[in-house]
PDB file of C-alpha atoms in Angstrom:
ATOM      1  CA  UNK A   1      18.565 -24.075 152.477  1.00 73.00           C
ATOM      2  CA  UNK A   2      16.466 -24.521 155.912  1.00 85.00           C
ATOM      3  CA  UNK A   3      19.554 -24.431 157.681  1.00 89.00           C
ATOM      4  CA  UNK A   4      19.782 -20.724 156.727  1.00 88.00           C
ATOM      5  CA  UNK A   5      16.222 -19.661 156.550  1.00 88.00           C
ATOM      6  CA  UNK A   6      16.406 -20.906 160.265  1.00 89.00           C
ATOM      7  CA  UNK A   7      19.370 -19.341 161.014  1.00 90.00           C
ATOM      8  CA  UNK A   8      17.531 -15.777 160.459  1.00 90.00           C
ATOM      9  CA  UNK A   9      14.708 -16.644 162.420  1.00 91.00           C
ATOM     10  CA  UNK A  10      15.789 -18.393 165.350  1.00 91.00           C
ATOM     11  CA  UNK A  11      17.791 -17.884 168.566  1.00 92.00           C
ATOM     12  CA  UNK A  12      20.106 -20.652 168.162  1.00 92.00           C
ATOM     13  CA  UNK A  13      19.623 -23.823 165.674  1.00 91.00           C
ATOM     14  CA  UNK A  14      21.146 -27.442 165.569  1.00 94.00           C
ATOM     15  CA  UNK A  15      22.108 -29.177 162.411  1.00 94.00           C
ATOM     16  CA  UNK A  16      23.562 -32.321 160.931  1.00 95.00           C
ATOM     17  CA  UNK A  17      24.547 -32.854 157.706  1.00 94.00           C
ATOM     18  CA  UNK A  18      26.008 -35.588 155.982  1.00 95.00           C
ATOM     19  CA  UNK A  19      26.581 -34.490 152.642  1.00 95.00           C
ATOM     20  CA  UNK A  20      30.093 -32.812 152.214  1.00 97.00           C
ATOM     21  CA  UNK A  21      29.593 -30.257 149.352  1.00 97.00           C
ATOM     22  CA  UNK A  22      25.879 -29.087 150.568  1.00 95.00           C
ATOM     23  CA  UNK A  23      27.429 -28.754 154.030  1.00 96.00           C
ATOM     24  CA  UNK A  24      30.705 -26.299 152.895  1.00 97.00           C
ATOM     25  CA  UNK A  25      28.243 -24.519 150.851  1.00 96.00           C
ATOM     26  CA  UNK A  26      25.811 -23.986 153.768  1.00 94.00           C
ATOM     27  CA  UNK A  27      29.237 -23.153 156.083  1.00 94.00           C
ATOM     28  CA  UNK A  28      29.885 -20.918 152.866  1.00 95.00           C
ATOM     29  CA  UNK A  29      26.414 -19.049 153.216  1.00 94.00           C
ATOM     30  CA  UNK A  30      26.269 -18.781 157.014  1.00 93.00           C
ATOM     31  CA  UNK A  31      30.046 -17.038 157.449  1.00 94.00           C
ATOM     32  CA  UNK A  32      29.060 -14.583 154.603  1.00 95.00           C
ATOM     33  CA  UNK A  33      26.102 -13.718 156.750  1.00 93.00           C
ATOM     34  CA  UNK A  34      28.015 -13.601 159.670  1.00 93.00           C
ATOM     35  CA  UNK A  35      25.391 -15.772 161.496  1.00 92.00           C
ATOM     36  CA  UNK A  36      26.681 -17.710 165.150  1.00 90.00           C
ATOM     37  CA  UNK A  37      23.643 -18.898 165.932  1.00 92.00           C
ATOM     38  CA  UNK A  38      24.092 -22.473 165.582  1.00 91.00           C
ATOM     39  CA  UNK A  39      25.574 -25.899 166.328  1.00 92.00           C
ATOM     40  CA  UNK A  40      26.353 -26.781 162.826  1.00 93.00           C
ATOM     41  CA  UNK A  41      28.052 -30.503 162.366  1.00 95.00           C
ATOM     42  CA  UNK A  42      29.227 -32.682 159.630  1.00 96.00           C
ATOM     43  CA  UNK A  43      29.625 -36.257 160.058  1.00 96.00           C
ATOM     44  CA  UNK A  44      28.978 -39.191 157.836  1.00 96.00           C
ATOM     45  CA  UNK A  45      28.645 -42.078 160.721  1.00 96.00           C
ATOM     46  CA  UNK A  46      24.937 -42.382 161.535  1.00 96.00           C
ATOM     47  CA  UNK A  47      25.238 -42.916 165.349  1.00 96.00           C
ATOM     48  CA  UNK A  48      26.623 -39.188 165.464  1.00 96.00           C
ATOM     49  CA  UNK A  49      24.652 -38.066 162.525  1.00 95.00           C
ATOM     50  CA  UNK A  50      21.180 -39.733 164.955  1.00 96.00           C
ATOM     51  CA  UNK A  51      22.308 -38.906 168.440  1.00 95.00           C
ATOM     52  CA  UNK A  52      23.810 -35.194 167.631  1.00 93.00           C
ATOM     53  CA  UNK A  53      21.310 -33.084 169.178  1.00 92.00           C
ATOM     54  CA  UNK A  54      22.119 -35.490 172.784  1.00 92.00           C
ATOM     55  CA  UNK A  55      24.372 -32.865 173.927  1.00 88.00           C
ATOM     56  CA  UNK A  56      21.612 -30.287 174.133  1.00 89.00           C
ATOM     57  CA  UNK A  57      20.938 -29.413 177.681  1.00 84.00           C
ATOM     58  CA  UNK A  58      17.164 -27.850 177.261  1.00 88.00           C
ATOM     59  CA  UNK A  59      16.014 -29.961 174.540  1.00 92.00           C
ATOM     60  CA  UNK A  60      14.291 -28.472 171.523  1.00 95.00           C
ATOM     61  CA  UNK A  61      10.963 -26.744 170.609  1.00 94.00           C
ATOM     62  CA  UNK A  62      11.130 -27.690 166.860  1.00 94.00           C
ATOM     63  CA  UNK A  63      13.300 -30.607 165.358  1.00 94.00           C
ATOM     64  CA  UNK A  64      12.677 -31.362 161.450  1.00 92.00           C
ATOM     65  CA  UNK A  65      13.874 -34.530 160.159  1.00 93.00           C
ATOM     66  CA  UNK A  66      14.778 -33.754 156.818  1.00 89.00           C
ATOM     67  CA  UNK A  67      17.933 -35.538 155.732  1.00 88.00           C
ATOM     68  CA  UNK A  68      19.422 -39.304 156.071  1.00 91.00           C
ATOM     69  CA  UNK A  69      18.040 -42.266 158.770  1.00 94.00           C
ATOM     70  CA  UNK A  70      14.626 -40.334 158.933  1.00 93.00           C
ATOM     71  CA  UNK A  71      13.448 -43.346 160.971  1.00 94.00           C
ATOM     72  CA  UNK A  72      16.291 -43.368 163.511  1.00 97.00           C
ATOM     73  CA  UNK A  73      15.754 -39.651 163.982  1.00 96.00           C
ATOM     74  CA  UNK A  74      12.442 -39.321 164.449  1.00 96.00           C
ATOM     75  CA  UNK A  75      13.027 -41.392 167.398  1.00 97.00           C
ATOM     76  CA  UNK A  76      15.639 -39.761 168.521  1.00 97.00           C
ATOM     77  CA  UNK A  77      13.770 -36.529 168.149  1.00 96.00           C
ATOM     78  CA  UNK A  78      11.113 -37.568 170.317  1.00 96.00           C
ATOM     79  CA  UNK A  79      13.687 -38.010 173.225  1.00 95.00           C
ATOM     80  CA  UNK A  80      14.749 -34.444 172.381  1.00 96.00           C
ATOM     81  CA  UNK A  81      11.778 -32.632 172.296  1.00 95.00           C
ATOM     82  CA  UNK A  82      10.623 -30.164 174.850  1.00 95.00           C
ATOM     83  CA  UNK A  83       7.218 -30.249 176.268  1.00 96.00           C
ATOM     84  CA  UNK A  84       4.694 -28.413 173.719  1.00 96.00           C
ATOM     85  CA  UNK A  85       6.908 -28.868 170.627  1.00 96.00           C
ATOM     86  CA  UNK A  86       6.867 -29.663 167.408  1.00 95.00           C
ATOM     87  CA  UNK A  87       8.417 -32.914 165.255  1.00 96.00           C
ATOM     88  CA  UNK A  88       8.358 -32.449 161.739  1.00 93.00           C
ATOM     89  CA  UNK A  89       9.262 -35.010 158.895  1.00 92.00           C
ATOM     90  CA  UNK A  90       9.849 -33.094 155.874  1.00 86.00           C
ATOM     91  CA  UNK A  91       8.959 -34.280 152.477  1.00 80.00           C
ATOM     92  CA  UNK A  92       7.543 -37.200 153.346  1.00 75.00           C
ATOM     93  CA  UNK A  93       5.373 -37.501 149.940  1.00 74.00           C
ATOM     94  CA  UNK A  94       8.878 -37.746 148.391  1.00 72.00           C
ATOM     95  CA  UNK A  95      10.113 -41.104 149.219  1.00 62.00           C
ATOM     96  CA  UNK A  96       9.479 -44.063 146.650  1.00 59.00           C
ATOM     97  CA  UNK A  97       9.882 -47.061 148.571  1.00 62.00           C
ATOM     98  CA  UNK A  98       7.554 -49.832 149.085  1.00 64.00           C
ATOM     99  CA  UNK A  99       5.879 -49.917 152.470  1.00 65.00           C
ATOM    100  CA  UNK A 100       9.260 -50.880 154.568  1.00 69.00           C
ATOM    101  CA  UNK A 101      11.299 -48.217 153.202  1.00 82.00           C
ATOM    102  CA  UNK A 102      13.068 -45.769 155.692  1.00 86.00           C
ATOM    103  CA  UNK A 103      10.395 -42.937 155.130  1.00 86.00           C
ATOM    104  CA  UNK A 104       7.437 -45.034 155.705  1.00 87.00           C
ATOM    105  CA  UNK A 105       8.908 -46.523 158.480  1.00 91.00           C
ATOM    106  CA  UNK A 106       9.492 -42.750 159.819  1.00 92.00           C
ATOM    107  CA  UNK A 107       5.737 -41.699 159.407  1.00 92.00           C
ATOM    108  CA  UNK A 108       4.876 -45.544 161.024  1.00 92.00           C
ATOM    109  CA  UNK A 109       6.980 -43.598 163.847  1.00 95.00           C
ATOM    110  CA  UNK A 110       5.233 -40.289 164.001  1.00 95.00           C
ATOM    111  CA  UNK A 111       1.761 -41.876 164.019  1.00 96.00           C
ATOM    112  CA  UNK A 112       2.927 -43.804 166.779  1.00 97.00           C
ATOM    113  CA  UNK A 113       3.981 -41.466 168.803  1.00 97.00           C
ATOM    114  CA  UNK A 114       1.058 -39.140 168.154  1.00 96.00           C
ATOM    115  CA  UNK A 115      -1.059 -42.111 169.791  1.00 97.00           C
ATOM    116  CA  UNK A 116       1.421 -42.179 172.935  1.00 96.00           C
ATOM    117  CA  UNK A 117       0.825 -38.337 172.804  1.00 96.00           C
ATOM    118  CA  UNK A 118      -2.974 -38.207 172.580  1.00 96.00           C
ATOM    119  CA  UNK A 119      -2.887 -35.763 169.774  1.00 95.00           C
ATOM    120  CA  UNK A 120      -3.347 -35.920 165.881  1.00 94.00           C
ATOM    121  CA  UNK A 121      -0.713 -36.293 163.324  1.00 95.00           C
ATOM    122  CA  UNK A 122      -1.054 -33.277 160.848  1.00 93.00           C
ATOM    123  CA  UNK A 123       0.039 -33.792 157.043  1.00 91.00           C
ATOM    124  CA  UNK A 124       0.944 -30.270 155.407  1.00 88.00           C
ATOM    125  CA  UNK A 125       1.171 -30.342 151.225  1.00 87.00           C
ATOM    126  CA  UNK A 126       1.557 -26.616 150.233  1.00 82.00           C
ATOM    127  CA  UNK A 127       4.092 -25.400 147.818  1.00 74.00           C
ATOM    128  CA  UNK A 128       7.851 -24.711 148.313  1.00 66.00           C
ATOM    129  CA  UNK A 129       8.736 -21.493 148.824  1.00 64.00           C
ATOM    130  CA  UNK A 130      10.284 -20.017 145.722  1.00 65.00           C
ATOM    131  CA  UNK A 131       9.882 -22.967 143.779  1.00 68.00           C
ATOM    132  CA  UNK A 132       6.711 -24.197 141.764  1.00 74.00           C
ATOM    133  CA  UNK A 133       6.228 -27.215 143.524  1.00 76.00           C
ATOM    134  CA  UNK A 134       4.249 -29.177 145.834  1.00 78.00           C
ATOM    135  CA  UNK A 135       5.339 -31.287 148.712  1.00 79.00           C
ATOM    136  CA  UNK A 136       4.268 -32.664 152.008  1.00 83.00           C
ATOM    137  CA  UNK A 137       5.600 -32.837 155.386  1.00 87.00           C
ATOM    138  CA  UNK A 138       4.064 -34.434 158.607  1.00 90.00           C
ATOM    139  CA  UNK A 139       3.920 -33.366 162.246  1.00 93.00           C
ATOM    140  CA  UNK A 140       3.110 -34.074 165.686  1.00 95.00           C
ATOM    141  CA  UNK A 141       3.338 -31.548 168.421  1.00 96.00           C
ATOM    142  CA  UNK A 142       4.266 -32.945 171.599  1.00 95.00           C
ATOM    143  CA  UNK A 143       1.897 -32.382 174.915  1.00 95.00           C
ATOM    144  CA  UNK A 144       2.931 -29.374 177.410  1.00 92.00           C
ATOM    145  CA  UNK A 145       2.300 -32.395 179.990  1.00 79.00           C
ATOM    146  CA  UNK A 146       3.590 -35.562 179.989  1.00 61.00           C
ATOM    147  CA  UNK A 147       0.640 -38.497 178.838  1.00 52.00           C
TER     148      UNK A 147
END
């Protein structure tokens, strides 16, 4: 449901999805709330599912990875982002794979870009809203300069 809490609170939102019933039910959502805000796609190849946000011609101030090739889009991300913004990786306590696995291989990517950056990698565990949960996410916030 970020897709729609974004969708209320920003001027215009990208998103990918690549699961065909959670996308028509977003689509669902968004036309009931009459919100044009956004570049909404569905595609199930991962070269368009990774390089989506390309075709954005300022970049982006806040890009969470929070969906499938977390690795390959935290990457890509970091090509996207605009000076002083933020990369998030969502849930990134929820992945089960052994060291190797496509989320640990996405934080590997954050940290490593936080170095290039200068700046700190900040883990966030807080609950869900609306939910009685805990998770954690993971962010670096790119310089307003170029390091």
């Amino acid at each position: 449901m970020s897709t729609l809490w974004y969708a209320t609170r920003a001027q215009t939102i990208w998103a990918v999805e690549d699961n065909q019933s959670w996308y028509d039910k977003v689509q669902r959502m968004l036309a009931e709330q009459g919100r044009q805000n956004l570049n909404y796609l569905f595609t199930q190849e991962k070269e368009a599912y990774v390089s989506f946000g390309e075709s954005s011609p300022e970049g982006f101030d806040l890009i969470v990875v929070d969906g499938s090739y977390r690795s390959a889009c935290v990457l890509q991300g970091a090509k996207l982002l605009r000076p002083g913004g933020i990369l998030y990786l969502d849930n990134s306590d929820m992945d089960v794979q052994p060291e190797g696995g496509d989320m640990r291989v996405a934080e590997s990517h954050l940290r490593d870009l936080a170095k290039t950056w200068k700046t700190i990698p900040v883990e966030v565990t807080d609950f869900v809203p609306g939910l009685f949960f805990v998770t954690q996410g993971m962010y670096v916030q790119r310089p307003l300069v170029k390091s």
